Coordinates of N, CA, C and O in Angstrom, one line a residue:
X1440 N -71.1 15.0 -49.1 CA -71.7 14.2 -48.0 C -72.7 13.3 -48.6 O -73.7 13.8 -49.2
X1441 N -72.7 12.1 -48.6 CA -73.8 11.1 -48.7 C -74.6 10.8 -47.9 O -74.1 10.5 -46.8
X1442 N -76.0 10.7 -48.2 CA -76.7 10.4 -47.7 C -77.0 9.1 -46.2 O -77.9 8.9 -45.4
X1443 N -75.7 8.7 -46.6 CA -75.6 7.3 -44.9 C -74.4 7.7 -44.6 O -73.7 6.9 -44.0
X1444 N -73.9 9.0 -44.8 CA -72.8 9.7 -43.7 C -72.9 9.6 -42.6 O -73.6 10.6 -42.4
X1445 N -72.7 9.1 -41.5 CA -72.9 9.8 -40.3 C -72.7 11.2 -39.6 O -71.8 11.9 -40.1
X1446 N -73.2 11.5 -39.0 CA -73.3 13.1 -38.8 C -73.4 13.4 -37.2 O -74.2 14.2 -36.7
X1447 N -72.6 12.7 -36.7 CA -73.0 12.8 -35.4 C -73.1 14.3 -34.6 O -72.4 15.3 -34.9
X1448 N -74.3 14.2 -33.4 CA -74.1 15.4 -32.8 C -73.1 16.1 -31.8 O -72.8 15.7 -30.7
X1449 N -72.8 17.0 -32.5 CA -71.7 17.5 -30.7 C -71.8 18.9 -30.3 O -72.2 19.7 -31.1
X1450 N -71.6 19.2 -29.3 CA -71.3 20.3 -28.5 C -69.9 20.8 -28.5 O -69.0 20.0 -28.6
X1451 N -69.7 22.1 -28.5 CA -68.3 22.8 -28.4 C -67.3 21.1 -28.0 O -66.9 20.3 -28.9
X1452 N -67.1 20.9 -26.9 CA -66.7 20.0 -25.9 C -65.8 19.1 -27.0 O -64.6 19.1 -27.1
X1453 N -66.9 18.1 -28.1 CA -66.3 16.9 -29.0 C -65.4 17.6 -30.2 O -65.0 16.8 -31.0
X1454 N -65.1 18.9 -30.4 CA -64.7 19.6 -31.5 C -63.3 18.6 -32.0 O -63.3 18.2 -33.1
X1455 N -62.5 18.3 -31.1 CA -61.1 17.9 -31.3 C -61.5 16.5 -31.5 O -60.9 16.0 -32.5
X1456 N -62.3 15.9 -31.1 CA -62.6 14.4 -31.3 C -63.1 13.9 -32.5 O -63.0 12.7 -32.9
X1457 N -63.5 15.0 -33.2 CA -64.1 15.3 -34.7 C -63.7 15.7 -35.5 O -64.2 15.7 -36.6
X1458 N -62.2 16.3 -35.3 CA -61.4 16.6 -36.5 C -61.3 16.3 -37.5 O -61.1 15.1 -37.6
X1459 N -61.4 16.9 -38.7 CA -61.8 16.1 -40.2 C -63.0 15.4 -40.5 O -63.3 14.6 -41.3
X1460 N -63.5 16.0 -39.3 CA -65.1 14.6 -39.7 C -66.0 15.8 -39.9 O -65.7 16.9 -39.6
X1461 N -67.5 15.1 -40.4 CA -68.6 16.2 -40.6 C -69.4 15.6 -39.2 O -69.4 14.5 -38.7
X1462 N -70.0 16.8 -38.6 CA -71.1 16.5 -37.5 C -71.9 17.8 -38.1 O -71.7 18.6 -39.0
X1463 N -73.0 17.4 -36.9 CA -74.2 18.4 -36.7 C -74.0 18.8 -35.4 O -73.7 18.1 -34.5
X1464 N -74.2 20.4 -35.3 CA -73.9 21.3 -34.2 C -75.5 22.1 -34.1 O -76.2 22.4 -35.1
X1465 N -75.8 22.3 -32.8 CA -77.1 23.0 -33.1 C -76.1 24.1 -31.8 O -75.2 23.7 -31.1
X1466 N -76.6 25.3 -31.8 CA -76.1 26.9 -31.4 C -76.7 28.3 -31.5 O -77.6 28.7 -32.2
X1467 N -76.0 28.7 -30.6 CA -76.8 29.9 -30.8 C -76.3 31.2 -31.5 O -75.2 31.7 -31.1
X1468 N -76.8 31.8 -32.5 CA -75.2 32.7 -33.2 C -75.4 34.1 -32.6 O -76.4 34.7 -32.5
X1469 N -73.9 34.4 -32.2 CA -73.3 35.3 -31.1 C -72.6 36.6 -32.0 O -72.5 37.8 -31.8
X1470 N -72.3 35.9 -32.9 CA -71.7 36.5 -33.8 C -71.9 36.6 -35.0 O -72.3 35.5 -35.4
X1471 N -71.7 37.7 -36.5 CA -71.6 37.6 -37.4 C -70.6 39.0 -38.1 O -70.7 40.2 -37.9
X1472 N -69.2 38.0 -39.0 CA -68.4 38.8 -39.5 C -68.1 38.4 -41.0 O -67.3 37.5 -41.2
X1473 N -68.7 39.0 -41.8 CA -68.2 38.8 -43.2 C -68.8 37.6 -43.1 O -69.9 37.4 -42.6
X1474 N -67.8 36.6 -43.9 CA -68.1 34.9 -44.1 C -67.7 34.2 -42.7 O -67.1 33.1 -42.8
X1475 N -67.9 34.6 -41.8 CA -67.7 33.5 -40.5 C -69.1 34.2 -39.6 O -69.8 35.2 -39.8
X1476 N -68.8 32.7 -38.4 CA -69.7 33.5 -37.8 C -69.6 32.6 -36.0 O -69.0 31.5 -35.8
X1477 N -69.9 33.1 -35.3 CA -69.5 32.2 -33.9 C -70.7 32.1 -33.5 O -71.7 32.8 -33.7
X1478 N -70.8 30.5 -32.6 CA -71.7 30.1 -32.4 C -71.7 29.9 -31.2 O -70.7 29.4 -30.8
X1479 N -72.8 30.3 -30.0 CA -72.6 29.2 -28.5 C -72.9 27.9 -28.8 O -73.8 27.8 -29.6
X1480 N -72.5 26.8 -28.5 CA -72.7 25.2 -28.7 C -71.8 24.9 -27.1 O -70.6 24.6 -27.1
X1481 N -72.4 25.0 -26.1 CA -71.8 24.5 -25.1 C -70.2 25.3 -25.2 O -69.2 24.7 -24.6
X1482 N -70.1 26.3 -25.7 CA -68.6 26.6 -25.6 C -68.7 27.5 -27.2 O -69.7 27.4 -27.9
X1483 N -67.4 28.4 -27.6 CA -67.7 29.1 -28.8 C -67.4 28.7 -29.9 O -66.1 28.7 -30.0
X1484 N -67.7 28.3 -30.8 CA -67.2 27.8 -32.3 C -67.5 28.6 -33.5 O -68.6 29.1 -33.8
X1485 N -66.1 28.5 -34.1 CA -66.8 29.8 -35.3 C -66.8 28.9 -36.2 O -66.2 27.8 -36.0
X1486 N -67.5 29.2 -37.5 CA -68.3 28.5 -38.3 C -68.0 29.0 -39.5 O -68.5 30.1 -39.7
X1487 N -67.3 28.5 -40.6 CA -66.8 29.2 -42.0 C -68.5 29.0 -42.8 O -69.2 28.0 -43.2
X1488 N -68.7 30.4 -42.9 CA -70.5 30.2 -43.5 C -70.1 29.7 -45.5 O -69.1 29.7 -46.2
X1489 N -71.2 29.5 -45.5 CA -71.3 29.1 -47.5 C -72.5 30.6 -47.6 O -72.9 31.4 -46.8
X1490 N -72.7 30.3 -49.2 CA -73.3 31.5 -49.6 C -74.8 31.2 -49.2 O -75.6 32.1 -49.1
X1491 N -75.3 29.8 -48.9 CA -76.7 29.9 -48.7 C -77.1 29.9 -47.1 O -78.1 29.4 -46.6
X1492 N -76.0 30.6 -46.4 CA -76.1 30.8 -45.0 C -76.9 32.1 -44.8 O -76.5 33.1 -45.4
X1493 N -78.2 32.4 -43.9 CA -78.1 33.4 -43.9 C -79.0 33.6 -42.4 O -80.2 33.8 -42.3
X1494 N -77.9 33.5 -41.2 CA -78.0 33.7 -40.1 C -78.0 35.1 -39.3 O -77.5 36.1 -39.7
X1495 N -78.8 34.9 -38.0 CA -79.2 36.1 -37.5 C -79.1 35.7 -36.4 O -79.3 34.6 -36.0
X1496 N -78.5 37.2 -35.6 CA -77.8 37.2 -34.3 C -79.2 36.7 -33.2 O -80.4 37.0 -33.3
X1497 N -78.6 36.0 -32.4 CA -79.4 35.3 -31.5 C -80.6 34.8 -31.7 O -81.6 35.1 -31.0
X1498 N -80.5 33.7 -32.8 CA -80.9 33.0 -33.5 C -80.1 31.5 -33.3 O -78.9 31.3 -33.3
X1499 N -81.2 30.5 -33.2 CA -80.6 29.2 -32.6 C -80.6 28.6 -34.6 O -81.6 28.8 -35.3
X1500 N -79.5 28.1 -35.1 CA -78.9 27.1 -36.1 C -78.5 26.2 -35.9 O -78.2 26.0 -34.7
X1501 N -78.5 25.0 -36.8 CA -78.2 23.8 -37.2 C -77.2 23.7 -38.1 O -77.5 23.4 -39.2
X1502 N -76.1 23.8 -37.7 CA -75.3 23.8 -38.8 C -74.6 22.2 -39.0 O -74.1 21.6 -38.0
X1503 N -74.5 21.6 -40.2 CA -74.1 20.3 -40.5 C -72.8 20.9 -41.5 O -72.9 21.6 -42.5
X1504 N -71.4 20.3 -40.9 CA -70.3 20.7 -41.7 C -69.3 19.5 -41.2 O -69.6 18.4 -40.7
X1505 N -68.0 20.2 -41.4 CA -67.1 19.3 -41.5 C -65.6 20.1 -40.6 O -64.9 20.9 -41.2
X1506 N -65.4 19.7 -39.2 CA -64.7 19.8 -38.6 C -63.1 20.1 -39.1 O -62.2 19.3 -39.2
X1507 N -62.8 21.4 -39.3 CA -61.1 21.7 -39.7 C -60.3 21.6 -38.4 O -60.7 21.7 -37.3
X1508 N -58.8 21.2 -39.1 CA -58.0 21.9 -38.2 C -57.6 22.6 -37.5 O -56.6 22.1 -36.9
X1509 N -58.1 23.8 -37.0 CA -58.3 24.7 -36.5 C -59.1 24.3 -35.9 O -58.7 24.6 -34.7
X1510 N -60.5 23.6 -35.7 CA -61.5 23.3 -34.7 C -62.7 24.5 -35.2 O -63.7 24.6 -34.5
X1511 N -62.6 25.4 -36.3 CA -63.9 25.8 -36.8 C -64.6 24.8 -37.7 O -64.0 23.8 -38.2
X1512 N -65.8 25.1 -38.0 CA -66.6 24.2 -39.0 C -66.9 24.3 -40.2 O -68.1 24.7 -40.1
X1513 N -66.7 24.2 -41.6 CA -66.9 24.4 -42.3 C -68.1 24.5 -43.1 O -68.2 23.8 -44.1
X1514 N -69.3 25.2 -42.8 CA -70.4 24.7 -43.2 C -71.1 23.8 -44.6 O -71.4 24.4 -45.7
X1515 N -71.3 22.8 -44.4 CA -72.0 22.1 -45.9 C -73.4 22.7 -45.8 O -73.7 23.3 -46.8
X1516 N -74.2 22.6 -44.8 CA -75.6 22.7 -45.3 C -76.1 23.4 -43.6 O -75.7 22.7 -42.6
X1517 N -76.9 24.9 -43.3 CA -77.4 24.6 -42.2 C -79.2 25.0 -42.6 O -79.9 25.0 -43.7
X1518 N -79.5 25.1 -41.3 CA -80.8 25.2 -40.9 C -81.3 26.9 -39.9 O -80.3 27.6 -39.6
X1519 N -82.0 27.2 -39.8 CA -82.3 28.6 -38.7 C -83.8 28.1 -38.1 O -84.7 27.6 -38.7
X1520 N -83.8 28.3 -37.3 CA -84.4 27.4 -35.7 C -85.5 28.7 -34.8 O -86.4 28.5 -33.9
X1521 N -85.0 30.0 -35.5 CA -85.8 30.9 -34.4 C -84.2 31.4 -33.1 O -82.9 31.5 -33.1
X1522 N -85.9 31.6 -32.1 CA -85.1 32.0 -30.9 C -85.9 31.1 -29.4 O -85.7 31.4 -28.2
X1523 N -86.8 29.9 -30.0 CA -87.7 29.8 -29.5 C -87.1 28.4 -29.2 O -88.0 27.6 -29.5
X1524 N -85.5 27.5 -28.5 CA -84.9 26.8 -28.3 C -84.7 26.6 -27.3 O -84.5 27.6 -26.6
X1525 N -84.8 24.7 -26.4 CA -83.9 24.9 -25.3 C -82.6 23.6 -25.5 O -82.6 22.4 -25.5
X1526 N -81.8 24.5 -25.4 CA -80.7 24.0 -26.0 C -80.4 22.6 -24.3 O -79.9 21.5 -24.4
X1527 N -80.8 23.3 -23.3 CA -80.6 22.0 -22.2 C -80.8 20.7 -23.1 O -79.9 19.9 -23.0
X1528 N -81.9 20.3 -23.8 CA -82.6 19.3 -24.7 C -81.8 18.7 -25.4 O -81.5 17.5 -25.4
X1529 N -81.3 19.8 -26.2 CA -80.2 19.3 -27.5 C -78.8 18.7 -26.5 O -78.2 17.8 -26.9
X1530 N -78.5 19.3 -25.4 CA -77.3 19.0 -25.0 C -77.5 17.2 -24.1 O -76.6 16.3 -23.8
X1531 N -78.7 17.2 -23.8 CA -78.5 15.9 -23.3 C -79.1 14.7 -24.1 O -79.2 13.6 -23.5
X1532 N -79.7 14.8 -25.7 CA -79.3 14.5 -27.0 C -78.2 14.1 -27.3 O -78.1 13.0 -27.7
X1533 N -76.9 15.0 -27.1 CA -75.6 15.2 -27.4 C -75.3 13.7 -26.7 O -75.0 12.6 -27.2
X1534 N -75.5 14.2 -25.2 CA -74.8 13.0 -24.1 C -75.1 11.8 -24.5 O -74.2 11.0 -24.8
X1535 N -76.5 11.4 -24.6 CA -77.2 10.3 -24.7 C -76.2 9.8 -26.2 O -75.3 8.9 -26.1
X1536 N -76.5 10.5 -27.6 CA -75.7 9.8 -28.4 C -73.9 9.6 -28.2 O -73.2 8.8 -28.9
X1537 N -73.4 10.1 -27.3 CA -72.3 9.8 -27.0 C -71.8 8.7 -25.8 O -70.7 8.0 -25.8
X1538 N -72.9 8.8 -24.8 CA -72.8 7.8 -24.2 C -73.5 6.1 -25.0 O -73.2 5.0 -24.6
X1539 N -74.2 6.2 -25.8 CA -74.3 4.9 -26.6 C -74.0 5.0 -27.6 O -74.9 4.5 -28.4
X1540 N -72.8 5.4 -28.3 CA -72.1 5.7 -29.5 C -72.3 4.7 -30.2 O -72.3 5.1 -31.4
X1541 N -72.5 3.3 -30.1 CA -72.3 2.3 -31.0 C -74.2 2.2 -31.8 O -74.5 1.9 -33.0
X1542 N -75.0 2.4 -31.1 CA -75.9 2.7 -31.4 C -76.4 3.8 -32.8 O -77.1 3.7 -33.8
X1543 N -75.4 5.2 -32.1 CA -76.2 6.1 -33.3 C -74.4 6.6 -34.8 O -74.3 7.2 -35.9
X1544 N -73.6 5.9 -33.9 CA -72.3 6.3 -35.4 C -71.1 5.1 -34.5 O -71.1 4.4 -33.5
X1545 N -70.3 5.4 -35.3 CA -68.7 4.5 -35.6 C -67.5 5.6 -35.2 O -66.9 6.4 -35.9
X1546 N -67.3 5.4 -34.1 CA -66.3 6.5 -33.8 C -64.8 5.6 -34.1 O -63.7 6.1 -34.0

């Protein structure tokens, strides 16, 4: 990932529209198994973790990765946020960069 990547944000919702692309997902983690992990993001997405992941159940993340096939994420790099989130914020973040898409990325 380079540094003028774009990284647009999405919600469960944009998963398919992002295929093979990297975004940023912010979520809530619901889950943890082994090396994956599922996230609430407006809907469920599981998230292939890297070794410098180290998330905790109901705990809001930032995960920045790269959209597979399948529609899970591959994680490149995340973040851990607490529990102290209101994700209403982030989701109409989401909207706003999607409804002026030319503004914040190149779809």
């Amino acid at each position: 990932m380079t540094s003028a990547e774009a990284t647009p944000r999405i919600t469960a919702e944009f998963l398919e529209t992002f295929q093979n692309k990297t975004v940023r997902v912010l979520g809530k983690v619901v889950a943890l198994r082994g090396e994956t992990a599922t996230i609430d993001a407006g809907g469920q997405i599981n998230v292939l973790l890297n070794r410098d992941c180290h998330f905790q159940t109901d705990h809001a993340v930032e995960v920045v990765g790269k959209v597979t096939n399948d529609l899970s994420i591959k994680v490149l790099a995340a973040t851990e946020f607490g529990t102290n989130i209101d994700f209403s914020i982030y989701k109409a973040v989401v909207d706003a960069t999607h409804n002026h898409r030319e503004i914040f990325y190149d779809q």
